XYZ file of C-alpha atoms in Angstrom:
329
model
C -20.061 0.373 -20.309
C -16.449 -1.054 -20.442
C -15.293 -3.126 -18.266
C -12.890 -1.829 -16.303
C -15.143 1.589 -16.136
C -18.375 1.194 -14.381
C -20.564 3.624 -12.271
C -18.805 3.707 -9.199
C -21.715 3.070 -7.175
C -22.603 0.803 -3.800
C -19.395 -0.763 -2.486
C -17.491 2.067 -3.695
C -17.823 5.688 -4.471
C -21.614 6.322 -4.043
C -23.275 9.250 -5.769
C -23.381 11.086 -2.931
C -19.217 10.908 -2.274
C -18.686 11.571 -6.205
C -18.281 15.224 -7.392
C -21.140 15.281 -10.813
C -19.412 18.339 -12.163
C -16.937 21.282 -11.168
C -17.476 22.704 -7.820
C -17.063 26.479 -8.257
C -16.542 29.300 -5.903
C -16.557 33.130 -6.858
C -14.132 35.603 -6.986
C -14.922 37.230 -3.796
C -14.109 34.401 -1.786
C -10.086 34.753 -3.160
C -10.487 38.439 -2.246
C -12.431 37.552 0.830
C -10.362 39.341 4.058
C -8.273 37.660 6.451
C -10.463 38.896 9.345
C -13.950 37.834 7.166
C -12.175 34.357 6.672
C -11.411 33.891 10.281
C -15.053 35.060 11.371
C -16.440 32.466 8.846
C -14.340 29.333 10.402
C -15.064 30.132 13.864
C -18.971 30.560 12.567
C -18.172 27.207 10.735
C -17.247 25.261 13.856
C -19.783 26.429 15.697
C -22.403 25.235 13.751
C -20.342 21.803 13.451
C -20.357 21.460 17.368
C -24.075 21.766 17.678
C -24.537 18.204 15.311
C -25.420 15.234 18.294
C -24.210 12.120 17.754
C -26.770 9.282 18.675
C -27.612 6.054 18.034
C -24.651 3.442 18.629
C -21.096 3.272 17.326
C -22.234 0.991 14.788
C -25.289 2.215 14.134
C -25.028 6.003 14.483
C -27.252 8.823 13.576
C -27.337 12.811 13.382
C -29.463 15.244 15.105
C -29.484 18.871 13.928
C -30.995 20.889 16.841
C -31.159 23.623 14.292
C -31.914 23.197 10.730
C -30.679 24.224 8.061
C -27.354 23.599 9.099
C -24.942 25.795 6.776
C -21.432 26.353 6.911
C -18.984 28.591 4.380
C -16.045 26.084 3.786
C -15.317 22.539 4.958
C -14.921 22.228 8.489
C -13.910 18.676 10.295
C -14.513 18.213 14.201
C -12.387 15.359 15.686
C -14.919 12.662 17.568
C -12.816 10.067 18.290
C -8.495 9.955 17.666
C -7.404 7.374 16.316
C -3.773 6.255 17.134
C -2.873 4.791 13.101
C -1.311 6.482 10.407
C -1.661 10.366 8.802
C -4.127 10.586 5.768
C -2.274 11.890 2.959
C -3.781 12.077 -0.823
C -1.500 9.159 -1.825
C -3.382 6.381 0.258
C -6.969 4.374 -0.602
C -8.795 3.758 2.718
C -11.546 1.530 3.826
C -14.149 3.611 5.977
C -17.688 3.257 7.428
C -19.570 6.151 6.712
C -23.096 7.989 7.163
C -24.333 11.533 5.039
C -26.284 13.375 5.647
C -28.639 17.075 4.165
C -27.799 19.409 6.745
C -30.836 21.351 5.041
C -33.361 19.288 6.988
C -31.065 16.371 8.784
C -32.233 14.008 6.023
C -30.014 10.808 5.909
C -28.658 10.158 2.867
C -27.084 7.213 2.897
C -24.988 5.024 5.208
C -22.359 2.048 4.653
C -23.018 1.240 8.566
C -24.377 -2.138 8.727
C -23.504 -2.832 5.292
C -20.066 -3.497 3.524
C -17.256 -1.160 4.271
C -16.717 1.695 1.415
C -13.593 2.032 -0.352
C -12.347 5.536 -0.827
C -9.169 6.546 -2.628
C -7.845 10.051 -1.459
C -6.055 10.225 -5.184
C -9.444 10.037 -7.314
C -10.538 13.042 -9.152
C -14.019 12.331 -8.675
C -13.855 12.422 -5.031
C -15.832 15.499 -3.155
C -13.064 18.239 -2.988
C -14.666 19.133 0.367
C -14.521 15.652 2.068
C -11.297 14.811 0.651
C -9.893 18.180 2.757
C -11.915 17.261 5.376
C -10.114 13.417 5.729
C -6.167 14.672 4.847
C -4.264 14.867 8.075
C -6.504 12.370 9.866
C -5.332 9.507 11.403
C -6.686 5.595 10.847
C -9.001 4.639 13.704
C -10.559 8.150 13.998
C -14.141 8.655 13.437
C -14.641 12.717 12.209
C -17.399 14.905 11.058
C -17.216 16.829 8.233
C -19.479 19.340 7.045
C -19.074 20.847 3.416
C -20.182 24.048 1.841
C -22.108 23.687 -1.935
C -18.714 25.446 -3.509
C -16.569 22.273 -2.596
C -19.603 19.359 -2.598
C -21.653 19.289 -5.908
C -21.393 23.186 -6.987
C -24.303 25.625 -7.944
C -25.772 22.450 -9.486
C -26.359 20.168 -6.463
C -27.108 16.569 -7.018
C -30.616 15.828 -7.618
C -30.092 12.083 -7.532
C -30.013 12.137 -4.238
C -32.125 15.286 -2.924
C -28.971 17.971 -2.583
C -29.552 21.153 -3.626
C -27.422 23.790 -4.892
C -27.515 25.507 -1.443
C -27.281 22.453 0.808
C -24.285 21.642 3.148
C -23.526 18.202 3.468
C -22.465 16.298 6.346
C -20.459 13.367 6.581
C -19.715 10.827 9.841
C -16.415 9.257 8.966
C -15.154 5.922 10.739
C -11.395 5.546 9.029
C -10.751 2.242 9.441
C -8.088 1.015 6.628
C -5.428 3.115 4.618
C -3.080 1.372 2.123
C -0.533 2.365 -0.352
C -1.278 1.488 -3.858
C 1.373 -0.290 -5.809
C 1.651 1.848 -9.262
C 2.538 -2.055 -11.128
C 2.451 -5.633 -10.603
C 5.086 -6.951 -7.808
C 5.649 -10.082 -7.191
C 7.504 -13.570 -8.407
C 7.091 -14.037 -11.972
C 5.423 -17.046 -13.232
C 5.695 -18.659 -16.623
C 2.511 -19.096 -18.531
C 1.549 -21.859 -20.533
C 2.503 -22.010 -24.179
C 0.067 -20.937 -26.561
C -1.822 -18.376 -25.067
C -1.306 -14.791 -25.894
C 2.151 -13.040 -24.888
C 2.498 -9.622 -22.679
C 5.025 -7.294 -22.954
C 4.157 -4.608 -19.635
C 3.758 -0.531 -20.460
C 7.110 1.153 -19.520
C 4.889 3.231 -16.891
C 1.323 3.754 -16.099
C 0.528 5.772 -19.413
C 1.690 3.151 -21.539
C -0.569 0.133 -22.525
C 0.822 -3.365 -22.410
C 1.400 -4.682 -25.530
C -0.792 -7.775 -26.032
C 0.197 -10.927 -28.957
C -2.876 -13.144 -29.967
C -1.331 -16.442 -31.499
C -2.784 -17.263 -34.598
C -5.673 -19.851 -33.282
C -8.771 -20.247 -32.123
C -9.544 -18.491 -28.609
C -10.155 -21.205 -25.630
C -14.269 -21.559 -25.372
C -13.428 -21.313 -21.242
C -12.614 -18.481 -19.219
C -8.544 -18.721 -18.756
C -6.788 -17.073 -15.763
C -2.892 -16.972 -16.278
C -0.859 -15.576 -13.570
C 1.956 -13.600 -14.817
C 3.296 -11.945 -11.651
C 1.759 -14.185 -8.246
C 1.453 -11.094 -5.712
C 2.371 -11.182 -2.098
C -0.493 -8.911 -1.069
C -3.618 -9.628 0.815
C -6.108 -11.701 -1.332
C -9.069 -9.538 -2.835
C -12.233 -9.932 -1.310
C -15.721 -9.380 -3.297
C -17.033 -6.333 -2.113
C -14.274 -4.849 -2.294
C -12.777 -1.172 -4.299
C -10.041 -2.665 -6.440
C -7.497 -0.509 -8.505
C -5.938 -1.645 -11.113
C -4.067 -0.793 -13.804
C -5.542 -3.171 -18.013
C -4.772 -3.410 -21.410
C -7.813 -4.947 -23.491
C -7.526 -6.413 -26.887
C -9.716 -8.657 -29.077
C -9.095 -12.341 -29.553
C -9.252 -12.114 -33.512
C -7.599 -9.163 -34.884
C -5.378 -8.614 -31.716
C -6.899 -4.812 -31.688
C -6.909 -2.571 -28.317
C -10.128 -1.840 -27.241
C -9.600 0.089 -24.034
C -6.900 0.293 -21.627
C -6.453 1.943 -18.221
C -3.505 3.892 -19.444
C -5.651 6.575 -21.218
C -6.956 7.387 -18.244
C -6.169 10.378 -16.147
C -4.769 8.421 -13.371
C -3.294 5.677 -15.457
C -5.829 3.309 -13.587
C -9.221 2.650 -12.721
C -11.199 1.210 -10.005
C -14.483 -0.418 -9.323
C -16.267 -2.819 -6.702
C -15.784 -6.496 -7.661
C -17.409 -9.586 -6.543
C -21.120 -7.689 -7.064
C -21.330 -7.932 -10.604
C -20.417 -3.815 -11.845
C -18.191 -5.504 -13.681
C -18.046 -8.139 -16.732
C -18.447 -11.617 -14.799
C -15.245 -12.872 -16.475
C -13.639 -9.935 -14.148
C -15.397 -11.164 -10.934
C -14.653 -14.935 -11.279
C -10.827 -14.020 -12.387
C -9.811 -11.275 -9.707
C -11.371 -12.546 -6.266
C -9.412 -14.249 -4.355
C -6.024 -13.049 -6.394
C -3.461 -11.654 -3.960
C -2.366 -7.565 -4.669
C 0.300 -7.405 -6.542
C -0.431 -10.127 -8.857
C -0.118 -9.862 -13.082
C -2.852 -11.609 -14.447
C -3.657 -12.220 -18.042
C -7.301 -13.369 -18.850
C -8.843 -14.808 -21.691
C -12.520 -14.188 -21.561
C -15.248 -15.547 -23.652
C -18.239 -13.687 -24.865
C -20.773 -15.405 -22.288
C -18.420 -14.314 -19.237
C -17.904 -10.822 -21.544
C -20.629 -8.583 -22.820
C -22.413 -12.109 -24.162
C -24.286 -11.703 -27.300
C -25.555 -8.168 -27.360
C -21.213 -7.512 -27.351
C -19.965 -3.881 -27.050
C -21.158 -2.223 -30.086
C -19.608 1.603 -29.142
C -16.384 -0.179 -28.543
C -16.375 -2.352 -31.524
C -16.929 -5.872 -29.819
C -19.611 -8.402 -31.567
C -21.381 -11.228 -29.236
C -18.861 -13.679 -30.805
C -15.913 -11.947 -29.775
C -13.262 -13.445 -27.138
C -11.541 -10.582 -25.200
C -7.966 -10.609 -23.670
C -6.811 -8.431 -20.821
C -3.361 -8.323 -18.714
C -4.377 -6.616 -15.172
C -2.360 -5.771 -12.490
C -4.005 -5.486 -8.707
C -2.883 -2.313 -7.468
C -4.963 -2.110 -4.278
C -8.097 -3.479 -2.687
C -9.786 -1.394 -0.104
């Protein structure tokens, strides 16, 4: 596991809000008629407006009268308005949320009572299904969204976590946070100290920083250099943070991974609760958005002495990163 590259469990995209493979839909549905299509939404929201809300607002459940519950494309009933801004696939939110199997009315999993969930509208991996279902919403709204197999986990369905290939899933959404991630650093520059490595910053997000290891022996402490001091909010542990590395190795200065090969041209992960190296979760809570930071990270707050073997890193090895905090949700 890299570092900047871990399951995106718990905190932040949980298994069941991550797409495992392709969702597919046949043929006939693009040939499907206008009058069919219209007789399958209304059958959609019907089914939708039968799903009772109970419980409390912080504490809710879902009772299907009638199981299985099934509809034939995403369909999202308004609960509550909320009076903030417009969902669009640009923005990372912060939400409360609770699934459900609308098979049998199973729960799934819930983030009520827990830490918030961070969910970015721009990542691939998000359900196709409850991404539509959340565009167009407003912040402060809670909505339910049910979606079909074809736009939730496919003809394979998610054993993980008990969906199966015919299941519609259900989601309670309580929007509660939307931001707009930065796409770099911004910020006041700051000067680091002389002879730690030098940065020079990626033209755009597809191009790595270019990292300079003098020609010394690393520090034997974890170093945290601002670069850029951010004027965003301070990142919290617990939190989904985006951001946007370059990785080298202390002693032959070569890359090792960087965030710009990625599709996005960044990654995200929870930090604070250790899915990342511990060198990441000392060094990034508690750093404001916005901020340039470059680390110098020792093998017992790296991969320690087992190293990274499939990305060429030995237990002895000193890493250095430049990272810039995007977002935290």
């Amino acid at each position: 596991m890299r570092p900047a590259r871990p399951a995106l469990i718990g905190a932040a995209l949980s298994l069941a809000l991550v797409a495992g493979g392709c969702a597919s839909s046949s043929g006939s549905d693009a040939k499907a008629s206008a009058s069919a299509a219209s007789a399958a939404s209304a059958a959609s929201r019907t089914a939708l407006d039968k799903v009772l809300i109970k419980g409390t607002a912080a504490a809710p459940t879902l009772d299907l009268p009638s199981k299985p519950l099934t509809v034939s494309e995403t369909t999202t009933k308004l609960v509550t308005r909320g009076t903030g801004a417009m969902l669009t696939d640009k923005l990372a939110l912060t939400v409360n949320y609770l699934i459900v199997n609308g098979k049998d009315g199973k729960q799934i999993e819930s983030s009520f009572g827990k830490a918030k969930a961070g969910l970015d509208l721009a990542d691939g991996k998000l359900l196709p299904g409850l991404r539509k279902g959340l565009l167009g919403q407003q912040v402060g709204s809670r909505v339910l969204v049910a979606v079909p197999p074809k736009e939730a986990f496919g003809d394979a369905g998610n054993s993980q976590i008990g969906v199966g290939a015919t299941d519609t899933v259900l989601f309670l959404v309580d929007i509660v946070t939307a931001t707009t991630p930065l796409t770099s650093a911004q910020g006041d520059p700051v000067a680091p100290k002389a002879g730690l490595p030098t940065v020079v910053p990626g033209k755009d997000p597809k191009t790595p920083a270019k990292i300079t290891v003098p020609k010394a022996d690393p520090p034997k402490a974890l170093v945290v250099q601002p670069l850029v001091n951010g004027k965003g909010a301070k990142v919290v542990a617990g939190q989904t943070l985006r951001v946007a590395y370059t990785g080298v190795i202390w002693k032959d200065g070569r890359q090792f991974d960087s965030s710009a090969t990625t599709a996005n041209g960044w990654a995200q992960f929870p930090i604070g609760v250790g899915q990342v190296i511990k060198g990441w979760d000392k060094a990034l809570v508690g750093r404001p958005v916005g901020s340039r930071l470059l680390l110098v990270v020792p093998p017992g707050d790296g991969y320690g002495s087992a190293g990274q073997p499939n990305a060429g890193i030995t237990g002895t090895d000193t890493l250095v990163f430049v990272v810039d905090l995007l977002a935290a949700s």
